[in-house]
Every structure is written in structure tokens, then in C-alpha cells.
Coordinates of C-alpha atoms and ligand atoms in Angstrom, one line a residue:
X1 CA 1.7 124.4 88.5
X2 CA 3.3 127.8 87.7
X3 CA 6.4 128.3 86.0
X4 CA 8.4 129.0 89.0
X5 CA 7.3 125.6 90.6
X6 CA 8.3 123.7 87.6
X7 CA 11.9 125.1 87.3
X8 CA 12.2 124.3 91.0
X9 CA 11.1 120.6 90.3
X10 CA 13.5 120.5 87.2
X11 CA 16.5 121.6 89.3
X12 CA 15.8 119.2 92.1
X13 CA 15.7 116.4 89.6
X14 CA 19.1 117.4 88.3
X15 CA 20.6 117.6 91.8
X16 CA 19.1 114.1 92.5
X17 CA 20.4 112.8 89.3
X18 CA 24.0 113.9 90.4
X19 CA 23.6 112.6 93.7
X20 CA 22.7 109.1 92.4
X21 CA 25.7 108.9 90.3
X22 CA 27.8 110.3 93.2
X23 CA 26.6 107.7 95.4
X24 CA 27.3 105.0 93.0
X25 CA 30.9 106.3 92.5
X26 CA 31.4 106.3 96.3
X27 CA 30.4 102.7 96.7
X28 CA 33.1 101.9 94.0
X29 CA 35.8 103.6 95.6
X30 CA 37.8 101.4 98.1
X31 CA 40.3 103.4 99.5
X32 CA 40.3 106.8 101.3
X33 CA 42.1 108.5 98.7
X34 CA 39.9 107.3 96.0
X35 CA 36.8 108.6 97.9
X36 CA 38.3 111.9 98.2
X37 CA 38.8 112.1 94.4
X38 CA 35.2 111.2 93.8
X39 CA 34.0 113.6 96.5
X40 CA 36.0 116.6 94.8
X41 CA 34.6 115.7 91.3
X42 CA 31.1 115.9 92.6
X43 CA 31.0 118.2 95.7
X44 CA 34.3 120.1 95.5
X45 CA 34.7 123.6 94.5
X46 CA 34.9 122.7 90.9
X47 CA 32.4 119.6 91.3
X48 CA 29.4 118.9 89.4
X49 CA 26.9 119.8 92.1
X50 CA 28.3 123.4 92.6
X51 CA 28.6 123.8 89.0
X52 CA 24.8 123.0 88.6
X53 CA 24.0 125.3 91.5
X54 CA 25.9 128.2 90.0
X55 CA 24.4 127.8 86.6
X56 CA 20.8 127.7 88.2
X57 CA 21.5 130.7 90.3
X58 CA 22.6 132.6 87.2
X59 CA 19.4 131.5 85.1
X60 CA 16.9 132.0 88.1
X61 CA 15.0 135.1 88.2
X62 CA 15.5 137.4 91.3
X63 CA 12.8 136.2 93.7
X64 CA 13.7 132.6 92.8
X65 CA 17.2 132.7 93.7
X66 CA 16.7 132.0 97.4
X67 CA 14.8 128.8 96.8
X68 CA 17.4 127.8 94.3
X69 CA 20.2 128.3 96.6
X70 CA 18.4 126.4 99.4
X71 CA 17.9 123.3 97.1
X72 CA 21.5 123.5 96.2
X73 CA 22.5 123.6 99.7
X74 CA 20.4 120.8 100.6
X75 CA 22.2 118.7 98.0
X76 CA 25.6 119.5 98.9
X77 CA 24.9 118.6 102.6
X78 CA 23.5 115.4 101.4
X79 CA 26.8 114.9 99.5
X80 CA 28.8 115.6 102.7
X81 CA 26.7 113.0 104.6
X82 CA 27.1 110.3 101.9
X83 CA 30.8 110.9 101.8
X84 CA 31.1 110.8 105.7
X85 CA 29.2 107.6 106.1
X86 CA 31.1 105.9 103.2
X87 CA 34.5 106.9 104.9
X88 CA 33.4 105.4 108.3
X89 CA 32.2 102.2 106.4
X90 CA 35.5 102.1 104.9
X91 CA 37.7 102.5 108.1
X92 CA 35.3 99.8 109.8
X93 CA 36.1 97.5 107.1
X94 CA 39.9 98.0 107.5
X95 CA 39.7 97.6 111.2
X96 CA 37.7 94.3 111.1
X97 CA 40.4 93.0 108.3
X98 CA 42.9 93.7 110.9
X99 CA 41.3 92.2 113.8
X100 CA 40.7 88.9 111.6
X101 CA 44.5 88.6 110.5
X102 CA 45.7 85.8 112.5
X103 CA 49.2 85.9 114.2
X104 CA 50.7 83.0 115.6
X105 CA 53.2 84.4 118.1
X106 CA 54.7 80.9 118.9
X107 CA 56.0 80.4 115.4
X108 CA 60.1 80.3 115.8
X109 CA 61.6 83.5 114.3
X110 CA 64.2 83.2 111.5
X111 CA 67.6 83.9 112.9
X112 CA 69.7 86.4 111.3
X113 CA 73.0 84.7 109.9
X114 CA 76.0 86.2 111.8
X115 CA 78.9 87.1 109.7
X116 CA 82.4 86.6 110.8
X117 CA 86.0 87.9 110.1
X118 CA 87.8 86.1 107.3
X119 CA 90.6 84.0 108.7
X120 CA 93.3 86.3 106.9
X121 CA 91.7 89.3 108.5
X122 CA 91.6 87.4 111.9
X123 CA 95.4 86.6 111.5
X124 CA 96.4 90.1 110.2
X125 CA 94.6 91.5 113.2
X126 CA 96.4 89.2 115.5
X127 CA 100.0 90.1 113.7
X128 CA 99.3 93.7 114.1
X129 CA 98.4 93.0 117.8
X130 CA 101.6 91.1 118.4
X131 CA 103.8 93.9 116.9
X132 CA 101.9 96.6 118.5
X133 CA 103.1 94.9 121.9
X134 CA 106.6 95.8 120.7
X135 CA 105.6 99.3 119.7
X136 CA 105.2 99.0 115.9
X137 CA 102.6 101.1 114.3
X138 CA 100.4 100.1 111.4
X139 CA 101.1 102.1 108.2
X140 CA 99.4 101.7 105.1
X141 CA 99.8 102.9 101.3
X142 CA 98.3 102.8 97.8
X143 CA 98.2 99.6 95.9
X144 CA 98.9 101.4 92.6
X145 CA 102.6 102.7 92.9
X146 CA 105.0 104.7 91.2
X147 CA 108.1 103.0 89.6
X148 CA 110.0 105.0 92.0
X149 CA 108.4 103.8 95.2
X150 CA 108.1 100.2 94.2
X151 CA 111.6 99.7 92.8
X152 CA 114.0 102.7 92.4
X153 CA 113.9 103.9 95.9
X154 CA 114.4 100.1 97.2
X155 CA 117.8 99.9 95.2
X156 CA 116.4 98.2 92.2
X157 CA 117.0 100.5 89.3
X158 CA 115.3 99.8 85.9
X159 CA 118.2 97.2 84.7
X160 CA 118.4 95.4 88.2
X161 CA 117.8 91.5 87.8
X162 CA 116.0 91.5 91.1
X163 CA 113.1 93.0 89.1
X164 CA 112.7 89.7 87.2
X165 CA 111.6 88.1 90.4
X166 CA 108.9 90.6 91.0
X167 CA 107.4 90.8 87.6
X168 CA 104.0 92.7 87.8
X169 CA 101.3 94.5 86.2
X170 CA 102.0 97.9 84.6
X171 CA 99.4 100.5 84.2
X172 CA 99.1 102.9 81.2
X173 CA 99.7 106.3 82.4
X174 CA 97.8 109.4 80.9
X175 CA 100.9 111.3 80.9
X176 CA 103.9 109.6 79.5
X177 CA 106.3 111.8 81.0
X178 CA 105.0 110.6 84.5
X179 CA 106.8 108.0 86.3
X180 CA 105.3 104.7 85.3
X181 CA 102.7 103.0 87.4
X182 CA 102.7 99.5 88.6
X183 CA 100.5 97.2 91.0
X184 CA 102.9 97.2 93.9
X185 CA 105.0 94.0 94.2
X186 CA 105.4 94.3 97.9
X187 CA 104.5 96.5 100.7
X188 CA 107.9 98.0 101.0
X189 CA 106.9 101.3 99.2
X190 CA 104.9 102.0 102.3
X191 CA 108.5 102.1 104.1
X192 CA 109.7 104.6 101.6
X193 CA 106.4 106.8 101.8
X194 CA 107.0 106.6 105.8
X195 CA 110.5 107.5 105.9
X196 CA 110.0 110.2 103.3
X197 CA 107.5 111.7 105.8
X198 CA 109.1 111.5 109.1
X199 CA 112.4 111.3 110.8
X200 CA 113.6 108.4 112.9
X201 CA 112.7 106.7 115.1
X202 CA 110.5 104.7 112.9
X203 CA 108.8 101.6 114.1
X204 CA 106.0 100.4 111.7
X205 CA 104.4 97.3 110.3
X206 CA 102.7 97.7 106.9
X207 CA 100.2 94.9 106.0
X208 CA 98.5 94.7 102.6
X209 CA 97.8 93.6 99.1
X210 CA 100.4 93.0 96.8
X211 CA 100.6 91.7 93.1
X212 CA 102.9 89.5 91.0
X213 CA 102.7 87.6 87.8
X214 CA 102.1 84.1 89.4
X215 CA 99.3 81.6 89.7
X216 CA 99.5 78.1 91.3
X217 CA 98.4 76.2 94.3
X218 CA 100.9 78.2 96.6
X219 CA 101.2 81.5 94.6
X220 CA 98.2 83.9 93.6
X221 CA 98.4 86.9 91.5
X222 CA 97.2 88.9 94.5
X223 CA 98.6 88.1 98.0
X224 CA 98.9 89.9 101.3
X225 CA 102.2 90.7 102.7
X226 CA 103.1 92.0 106.1
X227 CA 106.4 93.9 106.4
X228 CA 108.2 95.4 109.3
X229 CA 110.6 98.4 109.5
X230 CA 112.6 99.8 112.5
X231 CA 115.0 102.6 112.1
X232 CA 116.8 104.4 115.0
X233 CA 120.3 105.0 116.3
X234 CA 122.2 101.9 117.2
X235 CA 119.8 99.3 115.8
X236 CA 121.5 96.1 115.3
X237 CA 121.0 92.6 114.0
X238 CA 120.5 91.4 117.5
X239 CA 117.5 93.8 117.7
X240 CA 116.2 91.9 114.5
X241 CA 116.6 88.6 115.7
X242 CA 115.0 89.2 119.1
X243 CA 112.0 91.0 117.4
X244 CA 111.5 88.0 115.1
X245 CA 111.8 85.5 118.2
X246 CA 109.3 87.3 120.0
X247 CA 106.8 87.2 116.9
X248 CA 107.5 83.7 116.3
X249 CA 106.8 82.6 119.8
X250 CA 103.7 84.7 120.2
X251 CA 102.3 83.4 116.9
X252 CA 103.3 79.7 116.4
X253 CA 103.8 78.8 119.9
X254 CA 106.4 79.2 122.9
X255 CA 109.7 77.7 122.9
X256 CA 110.1 77.4 119.0
X257 CA 113.5 78.5 117.8
X258 CA 114.5 80.2 114.7
X259 CA 117.5 80.3 112.3
X260 CA 119.0 82.9 110.1
X261 CA 120.6 82.0 106.9
X262 CA 122.6 84.4 104.6
X263 CA 120.6 85.5 101.7
X264 CA 120.1 88.4 99.2
X265 CA 117.5 91.2 98.9
X266 CA 118.4 94.5 97.0
X267 CA 117.3 96.7 99.8
X268 CA 118.9 95.0 102.9
X269 CA 122.6 94.3 103.6
X270 CA 123.4 91.9 105.0
X271 CA 120.0 89.9 104.3
X272 CA 118.8 86.6 105.7
X273 CA 116.2 84.1 105.3
X274 CA 114.5 83.2 108.5
X275 CA 113.6 79.5 109.4
X276 CA 111.5 78.5 112.2
X277 CA 111.9 75.0 114.0
X278 CA 109.0 72.9 112.5
X279 CA 106.3 72.7 115.1
X280 CA 104.8 69.7 113.4
X281 CA 107.4 67.4 114.1
X282 CA 109.6 69.2 116.6
X283 CA 112.5 68.9 114.3
X284 CA 112.3 65.1 113.6
X285 CA 111.4 65.6 110.0
X286 CA 108.2 65.5 108.3
X287 CA 106.4 66.4 105.1
X288 CA 105.7 70.1 105.9
X289 CA 109.4 70.8 106.7
X290 CA 110.3 68.4 103.9
X291 CA 112.4 66.4 106.4
X292 CA 114.7 69.4 107.3
X293 CA 113.0 70.1 110.7
X294 CA 112.9 74.0 109.7
X295 CA 110.3 75.9 107.9
X296 CA 111.2 79.0 106.0
X297 CA 108.8 81.8 107.1
X298 CA 110.4 85.4 106.0
X299 CA 113.1 87.4 104.7
X300 CA 114.8 90.2 106.5
X301 CA 118.0 92.2 106.9
X302 CA 119.5 95.4 107.9
X303 CA 118.4 98.2 105.7
X304 CA 120.9 99.1 103.0
X305 CA 122.4 102.7 103.1
X306 CA 121.4 103.3 99.4
X307 CA 117.7 102.9 100.7
X308 CA 118.5 105.7 103.3
X309 CA 120.0 107.9 100.7
X310 CA 117.0 107.9 98.8
X311 CA 114.8 109.0 101.6
X312 CA 117.3 111.4 102.9
X313 CA 118.4 109.5 106.1
X314 CA 121.9 109.9 107.4
X315 CA 123.2 106.3 107.3
X316 CA 126.2 107.3 109.4
X317 CA 123.8 108.2 112.3
X318 CA 120.9 105.7 111.7
X319 CA 120.5 102.0 111.3
X320 CA 117.8 99.8 111.0
X321 CA 116.2 96.5 110.0
X322 CA 113.2 95.5 107.9
X323 CA 111.5 92.0 107.5
X324 CA 108.5 90.8 105.3
X325 CA 106.4 87.8 105.0
X326 CA 103.2 86.6 103.3
X327 CA 100.0 86.7 105.4
X328 CA 98.6 83.7 103.4
X329 CA 101.7 81.8 104.1
X330 CA 101.8 82.4 107.9
X331 CA 98.1 81.6 107.9
X332 CA 98.6 78.2 105.9
X333 CA 101.4 77.2 108.0
X334 CA 99.8 77.7 111.3
X335 CA 96.2 76.1 110.3
X336 CA 97.8 73.4 108.0
X337 CA 96.0 74.7 104.9
X338 CA 97.3 73.2 101.7
X339 CA 95.8 75.2 98.9
X340 CA 96.1 79.0 98.8
X341 CA 93.2 79.3 96.5
X342 CA 90.7 78.1 99.3
X343 CA 91.1 81.7 100.9
X344 CA 89.6 83.5 97.7
X345 CA 87.1 81.0 96.7
X346 CA 84.4 82.2 98.9
X347 CA 83.2 78.7 99.9
X348 CA 81.3 79.1 103.3
X349 CA 82.1 75.4 104.0
X350 CA 85.9 76.5 104.3
X351 CA 85.5 80.1 105.9
X352 CA 82.9 78.9 108.5
X353 CA 85.6 76.6 110.1
X354 CA 87.4 79.7 111.3
X355 CA 84.7 81.6 113.1
Ligands
ZN1 ZN1 108.4 68.9 110.2

């Protein structure tokens, strides 16, 4: 055996050794990506077999290079075949596993639980709809208000006693020279903002969350108001009463009458409380109406000229009415709900009754 033959034998042994380790590594790889990593490590550009081939070519004398190259190519070809067949095996395994997976199409599905609007949202939308029939548009505003919009412009200066009835939450301002900020105590600031932005005629309702320092079964520190404002030439108290009667009969039921009782609000003059005939007892007296036959539902009045002065309306030319009520109160009355806190507790046993 000459020197050249023994070198060829040595090289073939080296390739065989690489290939057998390569094959073992392929057998251990169980995914296509793992397979490709193994392939790169042995048969790739920087792989072991190519490296061994390059080294052998460098070391072989001229006449032997051809034979070395051939042996290397044979080894690389073998490596490709091993890789290809292992890849086919792996795909076949996966396909078989898929075929064996059992799917019972007769098992009943899991139904999606359908959500619904909260009762308060339903009632708010209904109220908005009723007033839309009379041409009122919905207006909204910020819940954090300036003292000016919440009190001052509504004829409640800093020392006004009416502020006591609406004690609220104050926010610390970054700028002490800034008008103090409060969580609004009513949605009336929306009326001010609307009037500052547009000239009469104005016909809006403003629903929204408001805040006061109250907390008991019929009062919550957060509740929702819905207020209305109508300003135009020649608006009278008769328009106010007609609007409210329309609302009451659409919301509580046909034929229900109402009465106005003189009252006081800082931003209306004259002011009135509105009672509706008790629809539980038809005025014969019951627990809900405390035997009086009437239920108080809202406050209202003719807009005070002082309010018009703050927003730059000519009170000689224009007049208007405003009213406001609590969304929770309206809802509790109509559905006979006794505890305000049920609205906010998030108990599905309660909320699901009003789908
Ligand atoms: Zn009654």
C-alpha cells in the first residue's frame, strides 16, 4: 500500500466518523428547525465536513487533490441524503399525529356570554330619546370643573349658603393663582359652557356623573344627573310645564299628572319642585309616596337673569327654563329599586334582571 492510498483511507475514515456523529445528532432532533441547526453544524458552509475537506485539500499533494475532492463530495452528498430522509420522516410523524387526533364534532360548544347595557345606561338612553323628540340635543362636559363654571357663573358666589348643600371634593391645583378645581356637583356647568359657546336658541340636555359629600342608601358620593336647558325668545313657564308633562307621560306612563311647588334654586327665578302623581297607588296614598299621593321627581325654574349676565346673553330679549333630576332616582322610582348601592355593586344577580 503506497502513501497516497493510506492518506485516502485516513480521510475516508475521518468523513465516516463525522457522518456517523451527524446521523446520531439528526436522530435526536425532533423538529425541523433543530434538524436545520444540526445540518448547518456538520454540512453547512462552516460545518465540520467542509472544514475537514478544506484541510485535506490543503495538505494533499497536487496529484491527490482530485481524489480528495471526490471523497469530500461523496461525504457531503451522503449528508444531504441523511438530512432529506430525516426531514421526510419528521413530517410523516407529524401528519400521523394529526390524523390520530380525535375530534368529536357532536360535543356542544361553549356559548359566549352576551353582555348588556347597565340599567342606568338604558334609562339614560331612553331619556335622551324622549327629549330628542322635543328637539333637545345631548351636551356633555368635564367632570373636573373650575369653581367659576360650577358655582360662580350659576349665581353661587364664594359666600353663598347654597354652596353648603353641595359640599364636594376639591382638587389641589398646580397653580395657586388658578381658579380652584372641584369635582362638579351638578351638570349645570355644561349649560354654562354651552351658552358661552353659542347664541340662542339653545335646547340641550346634559346627562353625566356628578359628585357630592353624601353616602347613605339613597345618596352616593357619585351619582348621575340629567339636566335640561331651553333658551329662546319668549320662553315661558308654560313651555317648561308642557315639556315636563311630555317627559313624565312618556317615561312613567300616559295620564300621569304633575304639580309644581314653589322652591328655591340659586340659578333659577322663580323655581319649583315638580311632583308627579303616584303611579303605584294612583294618589290614594302608599309607602312610596309616604301617603301624600305625590312623588317628588325634579327641580326646575326659569333661568335667573344673573346667569344670563355671566354668559353674555341679553336677558331683556331672551328667557329660558332649566330642570334637573337624578338618573338613579328616576330609575329607582320606575323599577321600584330601594337601595341606590345596588347600581354600583356590580352583582350580576341584580344587573341581569334588566336585560
Ligand atoms: Zn303612592
